[in-house]
mmCIF file of C-alpha atoms in Angstrom:
data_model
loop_
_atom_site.group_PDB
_atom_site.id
_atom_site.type_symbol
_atom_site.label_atom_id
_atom_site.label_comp_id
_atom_site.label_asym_id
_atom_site.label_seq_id
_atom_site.Cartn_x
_atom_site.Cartn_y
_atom_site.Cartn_z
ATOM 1 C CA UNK A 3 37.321 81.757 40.569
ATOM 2 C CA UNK A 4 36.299 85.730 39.830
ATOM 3 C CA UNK A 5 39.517 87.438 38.783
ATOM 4 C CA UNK A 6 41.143 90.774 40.553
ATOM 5 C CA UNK A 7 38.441 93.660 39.583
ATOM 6 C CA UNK A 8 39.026 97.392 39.468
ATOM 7 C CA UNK A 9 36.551 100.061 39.800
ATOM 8 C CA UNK A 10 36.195 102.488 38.269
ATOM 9 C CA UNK A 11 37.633 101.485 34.598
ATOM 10 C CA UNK A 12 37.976 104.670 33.643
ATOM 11 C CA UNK A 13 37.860 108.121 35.563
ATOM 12 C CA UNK A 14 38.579 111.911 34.348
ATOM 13 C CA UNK A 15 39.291 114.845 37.195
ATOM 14 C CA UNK A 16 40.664 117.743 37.469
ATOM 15 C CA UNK A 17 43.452 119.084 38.709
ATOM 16 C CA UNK A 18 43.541 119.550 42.728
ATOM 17 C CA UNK A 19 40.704 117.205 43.133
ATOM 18 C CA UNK A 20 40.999 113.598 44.568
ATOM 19 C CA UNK A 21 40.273 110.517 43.608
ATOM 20 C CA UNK A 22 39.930 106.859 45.188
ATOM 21 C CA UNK A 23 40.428 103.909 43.332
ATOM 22 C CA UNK A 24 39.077 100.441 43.911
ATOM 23 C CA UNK A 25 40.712 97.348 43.719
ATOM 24 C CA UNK A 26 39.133 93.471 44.710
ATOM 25 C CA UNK A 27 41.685 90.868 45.217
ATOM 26 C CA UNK A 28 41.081 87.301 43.906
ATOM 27 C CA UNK A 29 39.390 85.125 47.259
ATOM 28 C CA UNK A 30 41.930 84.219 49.189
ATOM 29 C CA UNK A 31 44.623 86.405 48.482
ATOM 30 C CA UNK A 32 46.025 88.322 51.053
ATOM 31 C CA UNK A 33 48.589 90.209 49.465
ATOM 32 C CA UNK A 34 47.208 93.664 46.861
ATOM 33 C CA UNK A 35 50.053 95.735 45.192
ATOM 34 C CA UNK A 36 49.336 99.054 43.103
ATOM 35 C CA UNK A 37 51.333 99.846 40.161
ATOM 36 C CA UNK A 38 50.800 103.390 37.813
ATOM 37 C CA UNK A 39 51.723 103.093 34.317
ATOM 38 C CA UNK A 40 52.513 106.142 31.972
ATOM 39 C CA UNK A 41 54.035 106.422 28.588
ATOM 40 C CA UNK A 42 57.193 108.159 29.830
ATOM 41 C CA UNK A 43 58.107 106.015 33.182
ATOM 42 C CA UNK A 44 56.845 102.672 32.545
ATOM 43 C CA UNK A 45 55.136 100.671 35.231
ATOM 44 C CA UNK A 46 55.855 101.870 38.586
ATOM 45 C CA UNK A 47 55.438 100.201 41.753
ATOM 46 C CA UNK A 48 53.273 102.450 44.479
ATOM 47 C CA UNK A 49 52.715 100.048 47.450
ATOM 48 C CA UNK A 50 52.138 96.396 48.885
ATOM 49 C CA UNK A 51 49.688 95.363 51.326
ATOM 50 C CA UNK A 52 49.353 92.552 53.453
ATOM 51 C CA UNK A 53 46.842 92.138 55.998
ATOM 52 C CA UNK A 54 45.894 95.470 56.005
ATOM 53 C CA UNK A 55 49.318 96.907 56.459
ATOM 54 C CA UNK A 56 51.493 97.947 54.025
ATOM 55 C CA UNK A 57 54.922 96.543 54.163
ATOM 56 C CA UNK A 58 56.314 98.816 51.321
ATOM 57 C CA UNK A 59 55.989 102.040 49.297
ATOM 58 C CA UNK A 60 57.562 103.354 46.046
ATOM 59 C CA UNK A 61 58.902 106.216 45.272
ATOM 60 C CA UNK A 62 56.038 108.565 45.431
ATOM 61 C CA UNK A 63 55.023 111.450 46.871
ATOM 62 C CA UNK A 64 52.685 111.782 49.883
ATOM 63 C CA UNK A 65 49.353 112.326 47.916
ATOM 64 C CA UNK A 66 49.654 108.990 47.280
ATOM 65 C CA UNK A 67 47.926 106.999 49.854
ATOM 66 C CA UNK A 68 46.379 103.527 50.235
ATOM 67 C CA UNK A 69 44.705 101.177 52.375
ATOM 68 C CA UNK A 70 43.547 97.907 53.196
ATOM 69 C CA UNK A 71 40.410 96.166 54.568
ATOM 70 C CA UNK A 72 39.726 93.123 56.631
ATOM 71 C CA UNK A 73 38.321 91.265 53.402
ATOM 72 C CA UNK A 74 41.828 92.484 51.497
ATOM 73 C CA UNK A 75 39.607 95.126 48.963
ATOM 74 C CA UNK A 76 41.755 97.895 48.592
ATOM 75 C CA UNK A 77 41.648 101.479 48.031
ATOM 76 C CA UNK A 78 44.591 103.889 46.615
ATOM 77 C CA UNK A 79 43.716 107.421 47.178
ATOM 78 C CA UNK A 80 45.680 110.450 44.890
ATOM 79 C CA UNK A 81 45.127 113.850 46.612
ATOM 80 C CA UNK A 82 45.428 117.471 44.902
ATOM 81 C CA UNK A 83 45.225 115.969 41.359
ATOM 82 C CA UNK A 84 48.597 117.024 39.080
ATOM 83 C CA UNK A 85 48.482 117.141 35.371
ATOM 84 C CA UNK A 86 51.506 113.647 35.450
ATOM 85 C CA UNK A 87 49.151 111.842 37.597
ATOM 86 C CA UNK A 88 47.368 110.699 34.227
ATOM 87 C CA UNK A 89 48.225 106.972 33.814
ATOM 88 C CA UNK A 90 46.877 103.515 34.079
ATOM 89 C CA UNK A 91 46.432 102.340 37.919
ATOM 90 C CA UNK A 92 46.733 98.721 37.642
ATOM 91 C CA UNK A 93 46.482 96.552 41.111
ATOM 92 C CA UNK A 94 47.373 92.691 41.395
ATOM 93 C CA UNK A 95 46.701 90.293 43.823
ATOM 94 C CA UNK A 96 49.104 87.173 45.163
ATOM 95 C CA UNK A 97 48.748 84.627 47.862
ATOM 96 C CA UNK A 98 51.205 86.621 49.919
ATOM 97 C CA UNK A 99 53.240 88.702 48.589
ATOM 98 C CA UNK A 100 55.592 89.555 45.322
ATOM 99 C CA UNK A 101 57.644 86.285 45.599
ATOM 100 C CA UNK A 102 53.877 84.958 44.510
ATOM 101 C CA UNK A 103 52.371 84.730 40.899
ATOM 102 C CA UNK A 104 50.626 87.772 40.875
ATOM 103 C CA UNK A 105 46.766 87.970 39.150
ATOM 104 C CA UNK A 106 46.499 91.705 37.761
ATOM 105 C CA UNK A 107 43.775 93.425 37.257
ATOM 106 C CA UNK A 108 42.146 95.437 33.887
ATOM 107 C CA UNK A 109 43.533 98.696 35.337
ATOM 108 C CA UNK A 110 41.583 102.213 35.959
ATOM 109 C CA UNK A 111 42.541 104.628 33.183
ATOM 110 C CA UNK A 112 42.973 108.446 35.080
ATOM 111 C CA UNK A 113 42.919 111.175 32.842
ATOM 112 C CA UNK A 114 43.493 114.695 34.917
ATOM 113 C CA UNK A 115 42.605 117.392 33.038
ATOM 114 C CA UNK B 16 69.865 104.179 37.900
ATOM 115 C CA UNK B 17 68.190 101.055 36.670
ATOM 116 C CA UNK B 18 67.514 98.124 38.521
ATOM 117 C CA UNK B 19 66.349 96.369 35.186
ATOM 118 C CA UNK B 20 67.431 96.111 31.943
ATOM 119 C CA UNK B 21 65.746 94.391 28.939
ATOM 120 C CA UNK B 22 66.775 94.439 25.449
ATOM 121 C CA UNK B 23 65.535 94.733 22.735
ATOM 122 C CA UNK B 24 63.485 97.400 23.387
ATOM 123 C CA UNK B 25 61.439 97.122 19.854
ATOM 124 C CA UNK B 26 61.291 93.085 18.109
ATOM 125 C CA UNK B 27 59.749 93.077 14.787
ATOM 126 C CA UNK B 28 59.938 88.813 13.823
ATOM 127 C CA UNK B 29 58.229 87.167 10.665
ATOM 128 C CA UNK B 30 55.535 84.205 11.808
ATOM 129 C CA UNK B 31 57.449 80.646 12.703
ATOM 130 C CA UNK B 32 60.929 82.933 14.000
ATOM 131 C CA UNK B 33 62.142 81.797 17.002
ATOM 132 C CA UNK B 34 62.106 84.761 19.409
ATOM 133 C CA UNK B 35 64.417 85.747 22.615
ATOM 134 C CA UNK B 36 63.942 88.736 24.853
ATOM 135 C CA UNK B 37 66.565 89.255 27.677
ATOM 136 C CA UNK B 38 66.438 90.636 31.101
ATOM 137 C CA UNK B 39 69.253 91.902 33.859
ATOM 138 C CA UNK B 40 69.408 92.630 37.073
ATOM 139 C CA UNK B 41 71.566 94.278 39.546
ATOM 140 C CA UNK B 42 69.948 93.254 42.962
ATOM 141 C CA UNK B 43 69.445 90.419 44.855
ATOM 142 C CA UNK B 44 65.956 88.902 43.912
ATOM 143 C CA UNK B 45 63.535 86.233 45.731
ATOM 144 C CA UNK B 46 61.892 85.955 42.307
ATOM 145 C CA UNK B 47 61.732 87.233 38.399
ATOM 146 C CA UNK B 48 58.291 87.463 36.559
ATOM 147 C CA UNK B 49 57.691 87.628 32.908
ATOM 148 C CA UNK B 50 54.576 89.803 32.261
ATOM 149 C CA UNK B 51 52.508 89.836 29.215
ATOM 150 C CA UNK B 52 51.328 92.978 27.938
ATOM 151 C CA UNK B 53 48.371 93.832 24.972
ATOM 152 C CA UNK B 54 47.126 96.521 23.348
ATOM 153 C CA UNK B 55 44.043 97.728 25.947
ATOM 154 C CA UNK B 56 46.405 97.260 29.009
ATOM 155 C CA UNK B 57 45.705 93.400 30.925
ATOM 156 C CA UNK B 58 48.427 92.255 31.982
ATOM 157 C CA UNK B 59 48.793 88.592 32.508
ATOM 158 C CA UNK B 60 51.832 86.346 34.490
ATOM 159 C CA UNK B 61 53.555 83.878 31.861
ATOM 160 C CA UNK B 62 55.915 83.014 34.735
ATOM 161 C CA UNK B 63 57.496 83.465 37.880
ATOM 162 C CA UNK B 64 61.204 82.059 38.016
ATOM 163 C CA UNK B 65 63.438 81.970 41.034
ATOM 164 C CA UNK B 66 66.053 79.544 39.487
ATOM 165 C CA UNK B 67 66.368 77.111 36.166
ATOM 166 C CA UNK B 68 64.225 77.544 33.266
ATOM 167 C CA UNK B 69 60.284 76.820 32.892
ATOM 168 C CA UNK B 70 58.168 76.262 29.539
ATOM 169 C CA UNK B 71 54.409 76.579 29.077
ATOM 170 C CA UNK B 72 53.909 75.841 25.343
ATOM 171 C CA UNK B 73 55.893 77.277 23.080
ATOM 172 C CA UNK B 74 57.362 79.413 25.512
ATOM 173 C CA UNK B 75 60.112 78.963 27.571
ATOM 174 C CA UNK B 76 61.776 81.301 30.540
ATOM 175 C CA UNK B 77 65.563 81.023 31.592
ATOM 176 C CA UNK B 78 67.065 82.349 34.904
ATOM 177 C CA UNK B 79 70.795 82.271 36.131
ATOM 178 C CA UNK B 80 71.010 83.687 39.406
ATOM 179 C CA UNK B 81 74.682 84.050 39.591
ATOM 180 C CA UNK B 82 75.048 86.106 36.138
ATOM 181 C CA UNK B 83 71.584 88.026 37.001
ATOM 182 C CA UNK B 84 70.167 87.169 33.723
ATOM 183 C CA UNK B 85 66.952 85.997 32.487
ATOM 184 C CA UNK B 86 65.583 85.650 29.009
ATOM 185 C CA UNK B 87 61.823 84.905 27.581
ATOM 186 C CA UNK B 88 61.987 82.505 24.388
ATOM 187 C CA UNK B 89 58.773 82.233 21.870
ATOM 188 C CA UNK B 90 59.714 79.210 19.563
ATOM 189 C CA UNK B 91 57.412 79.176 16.115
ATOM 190 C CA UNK B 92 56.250 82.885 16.767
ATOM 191 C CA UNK B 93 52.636 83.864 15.754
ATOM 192 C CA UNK B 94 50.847 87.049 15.437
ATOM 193 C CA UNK B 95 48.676 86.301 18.400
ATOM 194 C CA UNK B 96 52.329 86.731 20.327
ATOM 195 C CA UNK B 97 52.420 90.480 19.439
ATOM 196 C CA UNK B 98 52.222 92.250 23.074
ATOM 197 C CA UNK B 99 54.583 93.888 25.272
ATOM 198 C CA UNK B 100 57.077 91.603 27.338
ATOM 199 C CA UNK B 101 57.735 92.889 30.310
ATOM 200 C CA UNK B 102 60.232 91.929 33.004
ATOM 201 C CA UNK B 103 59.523 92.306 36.729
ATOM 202 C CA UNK B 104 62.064 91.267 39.812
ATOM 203 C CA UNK B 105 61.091 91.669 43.226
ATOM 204 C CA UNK B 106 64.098 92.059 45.655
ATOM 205 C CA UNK B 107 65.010 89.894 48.383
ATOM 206 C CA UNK B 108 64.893 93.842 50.356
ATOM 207 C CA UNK B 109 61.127 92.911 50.367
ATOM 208 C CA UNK B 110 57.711 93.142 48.867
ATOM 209 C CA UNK B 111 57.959 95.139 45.578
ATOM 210 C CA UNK B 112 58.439 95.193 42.156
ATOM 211 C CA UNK B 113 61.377 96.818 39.946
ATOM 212 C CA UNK B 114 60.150 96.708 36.561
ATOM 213 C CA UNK B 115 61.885 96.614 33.368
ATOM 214 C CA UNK B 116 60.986 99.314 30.128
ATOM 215 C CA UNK B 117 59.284 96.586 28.232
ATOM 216 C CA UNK B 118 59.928 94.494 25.044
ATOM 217 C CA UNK B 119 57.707 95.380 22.013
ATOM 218 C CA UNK B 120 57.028 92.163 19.915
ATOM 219 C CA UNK B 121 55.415 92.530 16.498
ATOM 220 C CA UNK B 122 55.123 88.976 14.402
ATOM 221 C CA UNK B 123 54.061 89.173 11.021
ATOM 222 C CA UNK B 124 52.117 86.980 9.271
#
């Protein structure tokens, strides 16, 4: 079975720009969650989706943004790029939810310059 | 505030030590992982616990529910253990993840 994959692996912007993030879910899973990762905070929880609606959201601001499709690919958007946004975006997939072993991906690395 | 607390933050153990890592929580949880962590960033599940204790070779994972305590044991420690533990609850207030700062394990050879 093909693990979860992220694309791109790596990514550098600049600030105010946005960027969209890719994240395929192992087949069958239903459930996609999208963590960020710095040096500073740790790993973060950004949001959980389910059947292409997303049951809950960290605490992060509104250019943070995702989405779901009918296959369960996801997509996390970042709008008007800020210097902190530089982490590692890592997104795992579960059967259905966090009470599930979750499968995480290799991560994208964001660097904002 | 915190919802998770491991200790120690740093581990530094000689090859063959027997290693714990501890984790608490302050909310009510529908289930604890322990994450794996190396250098590079992939992240893989050792195990998802919502009550007892669960072993998958030489490691071995520990819940009580009541005290809001879990703890990660590595028995005969190697250097391929060296990684970042990290400890992840999800709350029973729905589908997320609080995560804890992370263990760093060096074993020497």
């Amino acid at each position: 079975k093909a693990g979860v994959t992220q694309t791109p692996r790596y990514l550098i912007k600049t600030r105010g720009q946005q960027v969209t993030l890719s994240c395929s879910p192992i087949s069958g899973h239903r459930s996609v969650s999208w963590y960020q990762q710095t040096p500073g905070q740790g790993l973060q929880f950004l949001f959980e989706y389910f059947s292409e609606t997303q049951r809950n959201k960290g605490n992060f601001p509104g250019r943070f943004s995702g989405r779901q499709f009918s296959n369960s690919r996801s997509e996390m958007n970042v709008s008007t790029l800020e210097l902190g946004d530089s982490a590692l975006y890592l997104c795992a997939s579960s059967l259905s939810g966090t009470q599930y072993e979750q499968y995480f991906g290799p991560g994208t690395r964001l660097t904002v310059t | 505030k915190n919802e998770v607390e491991q200790s120690p933050q740093n581990l530094t153990a000689q090859e063959g030590e027997f290693i714990t890592i501890n984790c608490s929580y302050s909310v009510g949880i529908s289930a604890l992982h322990w994450l794996q962590q190396h250098p590079g960033g992939g992240i893989v599940s050792l195990f998802m616990l919502s009550s007892g204790k669960k072993k998958h070779g030489r490691l071995i994972a520990t819940i009580n529910i009541q005290e809001k305590h879990s703890s990660l044991h590595i028995t005969a420690s190697h250097p391929r253990d060296s990684a970042v533990y990290i400890c992840a609850v999800s709350p029973l207030t729905g589908n997320q993840f609080y995560f804890g700062t992370g263990t760093s394990l060096t074993v020497i050879p």
